[in-house]
Coordinates of C-alpha atoms in Angstrom, one line a residue:
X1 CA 28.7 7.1 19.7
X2 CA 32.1 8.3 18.3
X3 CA 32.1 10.6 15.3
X4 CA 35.3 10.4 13.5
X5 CA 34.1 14.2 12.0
X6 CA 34.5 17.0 13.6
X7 CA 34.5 19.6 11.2
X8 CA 30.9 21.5 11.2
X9 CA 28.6 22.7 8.3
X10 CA 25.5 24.6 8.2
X11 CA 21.8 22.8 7.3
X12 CA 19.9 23.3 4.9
X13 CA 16.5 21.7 3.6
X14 CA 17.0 20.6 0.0
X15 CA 13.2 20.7 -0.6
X16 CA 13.6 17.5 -2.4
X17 CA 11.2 14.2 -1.6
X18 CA 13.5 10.8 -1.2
X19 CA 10.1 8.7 0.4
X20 CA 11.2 7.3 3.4
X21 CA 14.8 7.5 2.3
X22 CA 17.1 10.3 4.6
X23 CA 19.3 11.5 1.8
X24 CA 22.2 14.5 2.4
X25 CA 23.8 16.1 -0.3
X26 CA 27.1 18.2 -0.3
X27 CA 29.1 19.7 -2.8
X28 CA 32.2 17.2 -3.9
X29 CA 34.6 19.9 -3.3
X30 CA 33.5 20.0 0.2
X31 CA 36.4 20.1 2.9
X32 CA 34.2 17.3 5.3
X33 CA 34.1 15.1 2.2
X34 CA 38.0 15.1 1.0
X35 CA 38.5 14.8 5.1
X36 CA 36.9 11.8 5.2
X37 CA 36.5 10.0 2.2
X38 CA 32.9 10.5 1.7
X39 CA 31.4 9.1 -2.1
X40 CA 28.4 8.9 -3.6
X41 CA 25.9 6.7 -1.6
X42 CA 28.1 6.5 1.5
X43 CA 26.4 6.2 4.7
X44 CA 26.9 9.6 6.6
X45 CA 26.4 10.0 10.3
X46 CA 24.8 13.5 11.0
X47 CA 24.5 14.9 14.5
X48 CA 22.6 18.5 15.2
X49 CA 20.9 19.7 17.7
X50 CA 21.0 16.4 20.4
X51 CA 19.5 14.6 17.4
X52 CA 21.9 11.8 14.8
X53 CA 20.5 10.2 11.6
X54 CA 22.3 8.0 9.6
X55 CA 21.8 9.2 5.8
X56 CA 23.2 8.2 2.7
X57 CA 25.2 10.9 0.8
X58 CA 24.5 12.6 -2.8
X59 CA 27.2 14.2 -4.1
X60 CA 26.4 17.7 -6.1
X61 CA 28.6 18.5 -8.9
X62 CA 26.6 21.5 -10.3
X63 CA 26.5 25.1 -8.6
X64 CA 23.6 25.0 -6.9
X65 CA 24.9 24.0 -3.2
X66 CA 28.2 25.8 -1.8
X67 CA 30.7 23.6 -0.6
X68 CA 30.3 25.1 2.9
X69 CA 26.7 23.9 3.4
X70 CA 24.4 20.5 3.6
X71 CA 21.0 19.7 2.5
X72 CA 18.9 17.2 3.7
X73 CA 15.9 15.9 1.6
X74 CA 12.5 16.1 2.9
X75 CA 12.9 13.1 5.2
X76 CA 16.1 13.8 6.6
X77 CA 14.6 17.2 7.7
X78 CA 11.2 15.5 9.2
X79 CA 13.6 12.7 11.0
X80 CA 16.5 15.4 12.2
X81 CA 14.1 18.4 13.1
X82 CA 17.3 21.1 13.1
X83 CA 16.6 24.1 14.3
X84 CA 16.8 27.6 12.0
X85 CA 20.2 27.8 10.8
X86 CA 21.3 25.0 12.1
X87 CA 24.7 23.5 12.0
X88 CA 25.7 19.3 12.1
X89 CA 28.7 17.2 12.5
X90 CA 29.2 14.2 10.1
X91 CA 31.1 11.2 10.3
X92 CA 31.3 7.4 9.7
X93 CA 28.2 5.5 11.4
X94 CA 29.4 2.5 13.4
X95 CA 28.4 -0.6 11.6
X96 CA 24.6 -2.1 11.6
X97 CA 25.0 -4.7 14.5
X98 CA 22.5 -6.5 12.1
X99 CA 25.1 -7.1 9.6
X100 CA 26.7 -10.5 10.6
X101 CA 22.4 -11.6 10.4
X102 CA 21.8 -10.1 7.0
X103 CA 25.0 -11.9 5.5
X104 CA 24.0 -15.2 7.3
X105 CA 20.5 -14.9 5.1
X106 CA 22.2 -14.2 1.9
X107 CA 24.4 -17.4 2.4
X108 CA 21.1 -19.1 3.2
X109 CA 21.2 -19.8 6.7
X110 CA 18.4 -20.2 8.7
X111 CA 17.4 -16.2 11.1
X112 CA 16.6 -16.9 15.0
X113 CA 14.0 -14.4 16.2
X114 CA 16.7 -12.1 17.9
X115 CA 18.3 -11.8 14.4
X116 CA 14.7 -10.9 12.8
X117 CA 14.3 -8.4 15.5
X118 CA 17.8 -6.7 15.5
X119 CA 17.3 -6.6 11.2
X120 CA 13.9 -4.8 11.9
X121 CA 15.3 -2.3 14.7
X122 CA 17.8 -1.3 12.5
X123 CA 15.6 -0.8 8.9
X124 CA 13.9 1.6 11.0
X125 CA 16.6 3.0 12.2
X126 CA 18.0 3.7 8.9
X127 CA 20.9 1.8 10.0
X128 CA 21.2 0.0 7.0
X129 CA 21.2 1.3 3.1
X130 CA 18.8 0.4 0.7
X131 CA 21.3 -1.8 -0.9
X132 CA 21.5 -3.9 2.1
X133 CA 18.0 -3.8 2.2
X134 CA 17.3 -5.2 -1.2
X135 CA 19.9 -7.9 -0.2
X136 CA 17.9 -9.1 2.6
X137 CA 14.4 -8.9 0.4
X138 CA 15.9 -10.6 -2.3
X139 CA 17.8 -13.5 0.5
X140 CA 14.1 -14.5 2.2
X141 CA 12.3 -14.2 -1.6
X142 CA 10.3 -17.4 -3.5
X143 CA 10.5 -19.7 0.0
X144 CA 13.4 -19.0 1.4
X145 CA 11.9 -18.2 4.7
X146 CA 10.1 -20.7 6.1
X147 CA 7.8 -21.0 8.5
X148 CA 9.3 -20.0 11.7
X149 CA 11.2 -17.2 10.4
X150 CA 8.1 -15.6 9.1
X151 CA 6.3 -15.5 12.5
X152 CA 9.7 -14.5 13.7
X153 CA 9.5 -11.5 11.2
X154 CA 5.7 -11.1 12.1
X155 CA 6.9 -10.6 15.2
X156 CA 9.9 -8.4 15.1
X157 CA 7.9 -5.7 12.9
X158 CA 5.4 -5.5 15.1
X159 CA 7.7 -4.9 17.9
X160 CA 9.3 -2.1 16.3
X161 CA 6.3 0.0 15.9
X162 CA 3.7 0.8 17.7
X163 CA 0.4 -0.7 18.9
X164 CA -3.1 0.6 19.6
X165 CA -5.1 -1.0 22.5
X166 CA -8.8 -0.9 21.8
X167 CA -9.7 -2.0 25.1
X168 CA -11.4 -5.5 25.9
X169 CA -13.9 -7.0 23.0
X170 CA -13.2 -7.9 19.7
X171 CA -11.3 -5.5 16.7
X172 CA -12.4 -7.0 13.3
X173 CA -10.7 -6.6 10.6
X174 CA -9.9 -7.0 6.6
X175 CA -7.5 -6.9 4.1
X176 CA -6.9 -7.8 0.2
X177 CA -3.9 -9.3 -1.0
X178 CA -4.4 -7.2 -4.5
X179 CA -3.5 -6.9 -7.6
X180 CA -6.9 -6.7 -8.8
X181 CA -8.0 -3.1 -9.9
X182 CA -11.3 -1.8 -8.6
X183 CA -12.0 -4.1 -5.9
X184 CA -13.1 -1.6 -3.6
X185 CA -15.0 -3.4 -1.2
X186 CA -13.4 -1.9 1.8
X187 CA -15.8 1.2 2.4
X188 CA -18.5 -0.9 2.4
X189 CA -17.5 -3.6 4.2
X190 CA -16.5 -1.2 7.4
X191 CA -20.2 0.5 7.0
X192 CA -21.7 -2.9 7.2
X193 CA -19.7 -4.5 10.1
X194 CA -19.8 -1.5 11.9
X195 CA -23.5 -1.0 11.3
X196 CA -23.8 -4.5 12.9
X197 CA -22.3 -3.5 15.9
X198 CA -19.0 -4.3 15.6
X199 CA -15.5 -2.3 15.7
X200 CA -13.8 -2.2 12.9
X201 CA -10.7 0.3 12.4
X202 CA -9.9 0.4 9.2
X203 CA -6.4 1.5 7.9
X204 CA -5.8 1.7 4.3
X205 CA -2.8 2.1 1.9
X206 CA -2.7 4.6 -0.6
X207 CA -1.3 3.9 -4.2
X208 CA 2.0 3.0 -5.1
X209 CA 1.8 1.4 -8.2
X210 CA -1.9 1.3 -9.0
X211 CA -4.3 3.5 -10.0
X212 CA -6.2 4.1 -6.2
X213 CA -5.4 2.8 -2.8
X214 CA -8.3 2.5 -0.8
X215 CA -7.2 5.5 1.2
X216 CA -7.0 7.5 -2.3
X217 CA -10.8 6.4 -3.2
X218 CA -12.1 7.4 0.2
X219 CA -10.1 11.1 0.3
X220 CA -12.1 11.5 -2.6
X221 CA -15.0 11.6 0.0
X222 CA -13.9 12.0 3.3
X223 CA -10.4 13.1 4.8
X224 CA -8.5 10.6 5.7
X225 CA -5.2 11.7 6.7
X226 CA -6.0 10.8 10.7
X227 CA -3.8 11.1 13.4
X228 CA -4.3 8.3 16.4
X229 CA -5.9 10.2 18.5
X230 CA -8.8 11.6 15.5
X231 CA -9.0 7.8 14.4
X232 CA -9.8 6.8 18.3
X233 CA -12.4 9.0 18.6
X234 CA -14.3 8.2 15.2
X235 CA -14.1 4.1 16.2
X236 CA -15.1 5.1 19.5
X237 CA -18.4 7.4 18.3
X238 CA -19.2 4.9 15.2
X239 CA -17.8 2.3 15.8
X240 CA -15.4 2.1 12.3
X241 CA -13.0 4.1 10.4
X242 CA -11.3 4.2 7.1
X243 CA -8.1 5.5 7.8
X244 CA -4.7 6.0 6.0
X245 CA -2.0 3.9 7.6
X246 CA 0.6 6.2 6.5
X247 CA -0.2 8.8 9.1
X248 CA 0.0 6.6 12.2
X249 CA 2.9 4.5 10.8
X250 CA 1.8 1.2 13.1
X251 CA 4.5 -1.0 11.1
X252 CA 7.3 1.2 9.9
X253 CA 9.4 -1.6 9.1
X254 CA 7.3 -3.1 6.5
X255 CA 6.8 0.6 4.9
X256 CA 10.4 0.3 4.4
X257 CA 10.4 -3.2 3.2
X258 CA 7.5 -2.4 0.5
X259 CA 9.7 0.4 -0.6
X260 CA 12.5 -1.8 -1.8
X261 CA 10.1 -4.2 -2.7
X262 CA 8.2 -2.6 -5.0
X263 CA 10.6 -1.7 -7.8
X264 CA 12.1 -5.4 -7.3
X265 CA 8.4 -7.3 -7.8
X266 CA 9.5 -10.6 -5.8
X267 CA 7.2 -12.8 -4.8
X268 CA 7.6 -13.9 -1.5
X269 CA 4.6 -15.2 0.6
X270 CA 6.8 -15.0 4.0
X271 CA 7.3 -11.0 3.8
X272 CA 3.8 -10.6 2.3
X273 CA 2.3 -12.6 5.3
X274 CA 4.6 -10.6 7.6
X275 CA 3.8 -7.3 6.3
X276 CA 0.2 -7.7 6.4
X277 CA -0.4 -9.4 10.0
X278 CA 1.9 -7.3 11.5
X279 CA 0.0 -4.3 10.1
X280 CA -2.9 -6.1 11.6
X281 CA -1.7 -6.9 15.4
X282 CA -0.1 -3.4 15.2
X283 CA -3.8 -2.2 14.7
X284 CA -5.0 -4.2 18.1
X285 CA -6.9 -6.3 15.3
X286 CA -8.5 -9.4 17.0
X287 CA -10.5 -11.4 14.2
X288 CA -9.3 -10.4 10.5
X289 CA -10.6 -11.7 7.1
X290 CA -8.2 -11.9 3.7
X291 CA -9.6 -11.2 0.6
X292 CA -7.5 -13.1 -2.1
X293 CA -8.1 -12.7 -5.9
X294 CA -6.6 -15.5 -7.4
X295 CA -6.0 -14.8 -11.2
X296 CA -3.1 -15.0 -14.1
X297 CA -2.8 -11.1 -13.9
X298 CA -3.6 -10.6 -10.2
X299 CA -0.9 -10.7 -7.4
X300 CA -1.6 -14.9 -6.5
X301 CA -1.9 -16.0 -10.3
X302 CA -2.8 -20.0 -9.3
X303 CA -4.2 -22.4 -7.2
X304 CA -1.2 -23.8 -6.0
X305 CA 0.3 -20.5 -5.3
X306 CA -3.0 -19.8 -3.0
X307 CA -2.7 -22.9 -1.2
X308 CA 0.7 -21.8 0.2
X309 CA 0.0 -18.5 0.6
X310 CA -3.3 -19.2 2.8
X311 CA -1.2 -21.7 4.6
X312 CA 1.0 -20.1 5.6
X313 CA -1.3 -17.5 6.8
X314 CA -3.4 -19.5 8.9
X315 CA -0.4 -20.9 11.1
X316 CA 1.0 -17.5 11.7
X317 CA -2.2 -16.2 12.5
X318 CA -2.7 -18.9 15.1
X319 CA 0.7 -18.9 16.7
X320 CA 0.4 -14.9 17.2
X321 CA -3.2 -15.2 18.5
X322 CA -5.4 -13.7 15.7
X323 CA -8.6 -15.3 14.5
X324 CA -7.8 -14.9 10.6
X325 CA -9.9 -16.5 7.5
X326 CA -9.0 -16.4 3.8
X327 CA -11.7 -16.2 1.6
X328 CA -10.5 -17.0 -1.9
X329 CA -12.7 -14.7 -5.0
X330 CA -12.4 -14.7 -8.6
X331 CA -9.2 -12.4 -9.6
X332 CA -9.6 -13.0 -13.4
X333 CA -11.2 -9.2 -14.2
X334 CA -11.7 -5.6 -12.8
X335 CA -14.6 -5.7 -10.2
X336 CA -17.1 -2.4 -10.5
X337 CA -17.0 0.0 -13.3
X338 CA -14.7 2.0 -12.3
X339 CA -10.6 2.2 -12.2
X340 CA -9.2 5.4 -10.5
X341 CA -10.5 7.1 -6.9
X342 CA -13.5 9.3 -7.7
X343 CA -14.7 6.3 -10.1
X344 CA -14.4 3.6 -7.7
X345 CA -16.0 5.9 -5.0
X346 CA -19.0 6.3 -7.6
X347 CA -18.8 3.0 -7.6
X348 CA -19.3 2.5 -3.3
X349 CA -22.0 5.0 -3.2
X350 CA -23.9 3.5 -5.9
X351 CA -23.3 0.2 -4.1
X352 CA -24.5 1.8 -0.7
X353 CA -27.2 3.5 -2.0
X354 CA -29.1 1.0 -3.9
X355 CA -28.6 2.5 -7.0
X356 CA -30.0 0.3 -10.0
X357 CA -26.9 1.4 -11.8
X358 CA -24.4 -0.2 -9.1
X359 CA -22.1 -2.8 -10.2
X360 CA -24.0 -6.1 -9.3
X361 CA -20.4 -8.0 -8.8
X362 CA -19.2 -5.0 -6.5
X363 CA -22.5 -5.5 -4.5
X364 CA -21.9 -9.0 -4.4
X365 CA -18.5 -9.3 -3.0
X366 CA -19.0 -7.2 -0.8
X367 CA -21.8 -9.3 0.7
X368 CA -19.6 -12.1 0.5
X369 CA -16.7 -10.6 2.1
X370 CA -18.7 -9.0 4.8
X371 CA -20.4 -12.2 5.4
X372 CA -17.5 -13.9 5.9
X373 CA -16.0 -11.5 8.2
X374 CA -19.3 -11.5 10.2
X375 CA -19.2 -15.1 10.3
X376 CA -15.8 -15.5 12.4
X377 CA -16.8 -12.9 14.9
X378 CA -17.3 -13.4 18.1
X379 CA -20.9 -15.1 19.2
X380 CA -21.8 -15.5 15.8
X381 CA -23.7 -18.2 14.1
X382 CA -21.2 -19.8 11.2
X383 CA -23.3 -19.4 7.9
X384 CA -25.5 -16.5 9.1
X385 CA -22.9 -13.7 8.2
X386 CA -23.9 -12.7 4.8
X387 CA -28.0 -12.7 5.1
X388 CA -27.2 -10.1 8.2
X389 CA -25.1 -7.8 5.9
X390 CA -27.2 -8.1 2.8
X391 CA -29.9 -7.1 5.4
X392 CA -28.2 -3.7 6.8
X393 CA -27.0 -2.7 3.2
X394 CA -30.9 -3.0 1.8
X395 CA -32.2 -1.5 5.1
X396 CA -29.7 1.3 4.4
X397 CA -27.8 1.0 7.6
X398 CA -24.9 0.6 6.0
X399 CA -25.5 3.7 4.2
X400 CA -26.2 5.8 7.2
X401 CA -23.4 4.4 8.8
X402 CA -20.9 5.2 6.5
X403 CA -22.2 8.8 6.4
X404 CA -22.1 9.0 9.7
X405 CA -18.6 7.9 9.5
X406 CA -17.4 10.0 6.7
X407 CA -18.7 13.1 9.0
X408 CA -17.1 12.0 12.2
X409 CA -13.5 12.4 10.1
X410 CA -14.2 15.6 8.6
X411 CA -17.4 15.6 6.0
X412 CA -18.5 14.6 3.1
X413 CA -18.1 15.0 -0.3
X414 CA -19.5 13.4 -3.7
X415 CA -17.0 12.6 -6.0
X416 CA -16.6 14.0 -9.3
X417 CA -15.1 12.7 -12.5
X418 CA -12.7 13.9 -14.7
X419 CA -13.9 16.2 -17.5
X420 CA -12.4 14.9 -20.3
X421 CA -13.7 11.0 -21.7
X422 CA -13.4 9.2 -24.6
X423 CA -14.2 5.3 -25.3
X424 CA -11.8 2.7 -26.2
X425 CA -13.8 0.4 -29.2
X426 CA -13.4 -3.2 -29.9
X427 CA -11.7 -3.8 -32.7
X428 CA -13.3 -7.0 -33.3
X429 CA -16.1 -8.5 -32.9
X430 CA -16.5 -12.0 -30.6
X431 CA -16.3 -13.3 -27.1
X432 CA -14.2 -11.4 -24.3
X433 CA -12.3 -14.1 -22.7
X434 CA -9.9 -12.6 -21.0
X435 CA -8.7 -9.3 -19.6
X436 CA -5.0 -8.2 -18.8
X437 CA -5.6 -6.3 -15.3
X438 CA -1.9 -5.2 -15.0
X439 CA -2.4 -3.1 -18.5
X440 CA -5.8 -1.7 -17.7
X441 CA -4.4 -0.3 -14.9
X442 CA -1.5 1.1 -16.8
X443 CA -4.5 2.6 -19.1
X444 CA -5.8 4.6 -15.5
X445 CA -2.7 5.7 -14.5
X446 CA -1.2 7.1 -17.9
X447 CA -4.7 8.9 -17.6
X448 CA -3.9 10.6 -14.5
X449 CA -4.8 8.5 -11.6
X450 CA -4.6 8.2 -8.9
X451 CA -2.8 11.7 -8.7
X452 CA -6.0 13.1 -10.4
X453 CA -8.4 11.4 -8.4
X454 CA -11.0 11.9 -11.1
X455 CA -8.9 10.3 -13.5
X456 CA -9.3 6.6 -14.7
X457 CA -11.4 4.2 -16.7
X458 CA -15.4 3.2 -16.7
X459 CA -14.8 -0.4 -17.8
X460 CA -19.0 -2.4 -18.0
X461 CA -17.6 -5.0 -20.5
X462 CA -17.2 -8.1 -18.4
X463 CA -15.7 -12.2 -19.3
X464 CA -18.0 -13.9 -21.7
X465 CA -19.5 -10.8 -23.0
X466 CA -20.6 -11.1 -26.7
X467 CA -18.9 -8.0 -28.4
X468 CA -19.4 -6.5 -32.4
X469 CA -17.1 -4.8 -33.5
X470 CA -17.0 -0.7 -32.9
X471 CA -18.6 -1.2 -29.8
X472 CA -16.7 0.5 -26.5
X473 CA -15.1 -1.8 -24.2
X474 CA -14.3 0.9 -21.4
X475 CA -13.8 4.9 -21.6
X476 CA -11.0 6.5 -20.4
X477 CA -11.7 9.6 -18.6
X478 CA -8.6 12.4 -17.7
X479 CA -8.0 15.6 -16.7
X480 CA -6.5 17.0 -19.9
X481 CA -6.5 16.3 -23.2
X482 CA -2.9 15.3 -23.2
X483 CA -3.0 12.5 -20.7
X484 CA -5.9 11.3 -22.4
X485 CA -4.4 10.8 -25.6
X486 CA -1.4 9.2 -23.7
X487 CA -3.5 6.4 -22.3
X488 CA -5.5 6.3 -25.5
X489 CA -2.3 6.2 -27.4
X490 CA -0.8 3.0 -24.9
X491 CA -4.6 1.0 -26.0
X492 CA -3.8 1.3 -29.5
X493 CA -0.4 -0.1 -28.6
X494 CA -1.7 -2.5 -26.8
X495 CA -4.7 -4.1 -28.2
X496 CA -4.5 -7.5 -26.4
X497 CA -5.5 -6.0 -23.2
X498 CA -9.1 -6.9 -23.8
X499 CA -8.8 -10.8 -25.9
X500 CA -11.5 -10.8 -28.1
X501 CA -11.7 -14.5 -30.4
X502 CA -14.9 -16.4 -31.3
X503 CA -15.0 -18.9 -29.6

C-alpha cells in the first residue's frame, strides 16, 4: 500500500479507552499534520513495526502531548502491538473498496452478497469511520433490508470471524432478544440442558446499556472471561458453558455494528436477526431457541412487530441450516426480584436450589424456555421438553450441574449485595397496572450497576398487585450513600414508573 507520509514519529500509548474504536491523537502543531492536511476525525494510516491500522485522528490542543510524538488509545495499541519506543509512518489510507456499496444503500438500492461481504471485511478492518458506519445502520433501518440481504449479511459476518467446530452431534443453543430487565434465565437454562445430556456453549454479552448482561450476573459467581481453548475444555468436561462472547470475538463485525447502534436506538429487525444468528453459527450452534419478550417497554413492543421479527427469523434460520424456534413470553414487567448482577444471581441460585423464596415467574420461564429448547433437539419427543427439565431442576441435577460448571471455569462464589438499601413507597394506594421497564432499569444503573455488581433493585411488586399507600414497591440497594440517593432522587422524579390507579 502507498503511504503518501513519510515523515516518522515516535508511539506512544495514550492510556485512554475508545471501545473498539482505534483512535491517534497528535498535537495540531505537528509537522506530519501541516504536511498532510490531517483534521480532526480524519482517517490516518499508521504503519510500525510490519503492522498498519487505519485510525481516526484526535487533534490535542492542550500541552500534554509534544508535537514530536503520537498516542494511540487503548485499541489502537492492542490492534498495532508496537514495540518499546516504537516509531510509525502515517499517511492517507486508500479508500474503503466498500464505499461505492455503502453509497448504493443510502440511495436505497438493493446489496448483492459480495457487497454485504466486502462492507463486513472492511468494518472489521477499521476501513471505514464510524460515520460511515452509522450511514450504513441508519440506510438498512425500519425494513429497508429485506429478506435476502439479511441472510446475505448473516452470512458475511459470519464469514469474517471466526467459527468453532464442536465436532459431529448437535450444539444447542439460546438467546433473548431483551429489553426486559431481570430475565435471567440463561444460567439455568444451560444447567438444565446440559444436565440432560446435551451441549450447550453458552456465550453471553455483558452490559451496555442495562443494568447486567448475563455475562455480568454470572462473574458475580464464576469467571467468565474465557479464552477458546478454556471454554472447549469446560463443554467438553460438562457439557455447557456460560461464557463472555467478548473474549473470543466469534462475530466482530456485529460488535462493531452494536457499537454505532447503540447510541442511535434503530429498530431494525434485518441487523438484529443478522447480529444474533451469525453470533449463533459463529458458535458451531446447531438447534437454537429465541426467547422474545413482547411488551410496550421491552425491545419488540407489539404483536405485529413480533410477527415480523419471528419471520424473518425462521427463513434465515432455515436457508443457513439452523434448527431455530421463537418462543414468544410476556415482556410487560421485570421477571425475578432482582435488577443488577449479584441480585439476579441471588435470584438463579434461589431458582436452582429450590429455595421457597425463589421467584415463582423466574422458575417458571425457565421451565418453559428450557422446555422448548429440549423439545427441538434432536430425537426428542415434541411436548416432552418441559416435564424433563422441571424433573432435573427438582431432582437437583441442574444444581449440581451448574456447580460443576461454575468449577470447571474457575470456582465458585455466592454473590453478595450491596450494603447500602433503602425502599421506594407507593405513593398511592390501588392496582399496579403497569410498569415502565426502561426507567426501572435507569433506577439500577444510577445505583451503581452493573459496574457494582451488588448494586440494583429487589423489585416483589408484580401487575395486578393490590397496593396501600406507604407500602414499598422495590428497594434500591447501592454501594454508597451517594449513588443511592441519585437513584432514589430519579424515583421521586419519576413517579409513573410504577402506574398505580383504582381500577
Amino acid at each position: 500500500m502507498t503511504i503518501n507520509g513519510h515523515k516518522r514519529m515516535r508511539l506512544v500509548r495514550a492510556g485512554i479507552d475508545t471501545y473498539q474504536q482505534p483512535v491517534v491523537y497528535m498535537h495540531r502543531d505537528c509537522d506530519i499534520c501541516r504536511a498532510e492536511g490531517f483534521t480532526a476525525l480524519t482517517r490516518v494510516l499508521v504503519c510500525s513495526g510490519g503492522r498498519e491500522l487505519v485510525a481516526t485522528l484526535n487533534v490535542v490542543t492542550g500541552d500534554w502531548l509534544g508535537p514530536d510524538v503520537a498516542a494511540l488509545s487503548d485499541e489502537a495499541w492492542a490492534a498495532l502491538q508496537p514495540e518499546p519506543d516504537a516509531w510509525a509512518v502515517f499517511g492517507h489510507p486508500d479508500p474503503a473498496a466498500s464505499t461505492q456499496a455503502l453509497r448504493a444503500k443510502v440511495f436505497g438500492q438493493r446489496l448483492s452478497d459480495s457487497d454485504l461481504l466486502g462492507l463486513m471485511r472492511d468494518t472489521v478492518d477499521d476501513r471505514l469511520s464510524d460515520i460511515e458506519l452509522a450511514a450504513f445502520v441508519t440506510a438498512c433501518a425500519g425494513e429497508r433490508l429485506d429478506h435476502e440481504e439479511t441472510i446475505g449479511l448473516t452470512r458475511a459476518m459470519v464469514a469474517v470471524g471466526q467459527r468453532i467446530d464442536w465436532g459431529g452431534g448437535a450444539v444447542l443453543d439460546k438467546h433473548c432478544v431483551g429489553g426486559l430487565p431481570g430475565n435471567r434465565t440463561t444460567p439455568i437454562i444451560v444447567a438444565i440442558v446440559a444436565a440432560a445430556g446435551h451441549r450447550i456453549p453458552k456465550t453471553s454479552s455483558r452490559a451496555i446499556t442495562s443494568p447486567a448482561g448475563t455475562a455480568d450476573t454470572m462473574e458475580v459467581m464464576t469467571p467468565v472471561a474465557l479464552d477458546l481453548a478454556t471454554m472447549r475444555r469446560v463443554v467438553e468436561r460438562e457439557g455447557g458453558c456460560i461464557a463472555w462472547g467478548g473474549n473470543v470475538r466469534l462475530s466482530p463485525a456485529d460488535d462493531i455494528l452494536i457499537r454505532i447502534e447503540r447510541p442511535l436506538d434503530f429498530d431494525s429487525d434485518g441487523q438484529l436477526v443478522a447480529s444474533v444468528l451469525s453470533k449463533k453459527i459463529a458458535a458451531g450452534s446447531s438447534h437454537v431457541l429465541i426467547d422474545m419478550p413482547v411488551g410496550a417497554t421491552a425491545k419488540v413492543r407489539s404483536r405485529q412487530s413480533a410477527d415480523s421479527l419471528e419471520a424473518r427469523t425462521m427463513i434465515t434460520a432455515r436457508v443457513l441450516g439452523l434448527t431455530a424456534a421463537v418462543v414468544r413470553t410476556d415482556g410487560r414487567q421485570p421477571v425475578g426480584h432482582g435488577i443488577g448482577p449479584a441480585l439476579e444471581a441471588r435470584d438463579v441460585l434461589q431458582v436452582l436450589r429450590g429455595d421457597a423464596n425463589a421467584p415463582a415467574d423466574l422458575r417458571e420461564r425457565s421451565l418453559h424456555l428450557a422446555g422448548a429448547l429440549l423439545d427441538i433437539a434432536p430425537g426428542a419427543v415434541p411436548g416432552h421438553g418441559r416435564a424433563r427439565a422441571r424433573e432435573l431442576l427438582d431432582n437437583g441435577a441442574a444444581l449440581r450441574k451448574f456447580m460443576a460448571i461454575c468449577h470447571a471455569q474457575g470456582g465458585f462464589s455466592e454473590p453478595v449485595m450491596a450494603p447500602h438499601a433503602q425502599p421506594v413507597l407507593a405513593m398511592r394506594g390501588g392496582r399496579l397496572w403497569d410498569v415502565d421497564n426502561r426507567r426501572l432499569a435507569r433506577v439500577a444503573k444510577l445505583a451503581g450497576a452493573p459496574r457494582a455488581a451488588g448494586a440494583g433493585i429487589d423489585c416483589r411488586t408484580r401487575l395486578g398487585a393490590q397496593v396501600r399507600a406507604g407500602e414499598p414497591l422495590f428497594q434500591v440497594h447501592a454501594h454508597s450513600r451517594g449513588e443511592l440517593q441519585y437513584a432514589l432522587e430519579y424515583t421521586a422524579e419519576h413517579p409513573d414508573i410504577f402506574s398505580i390507579e383504582d381500577r
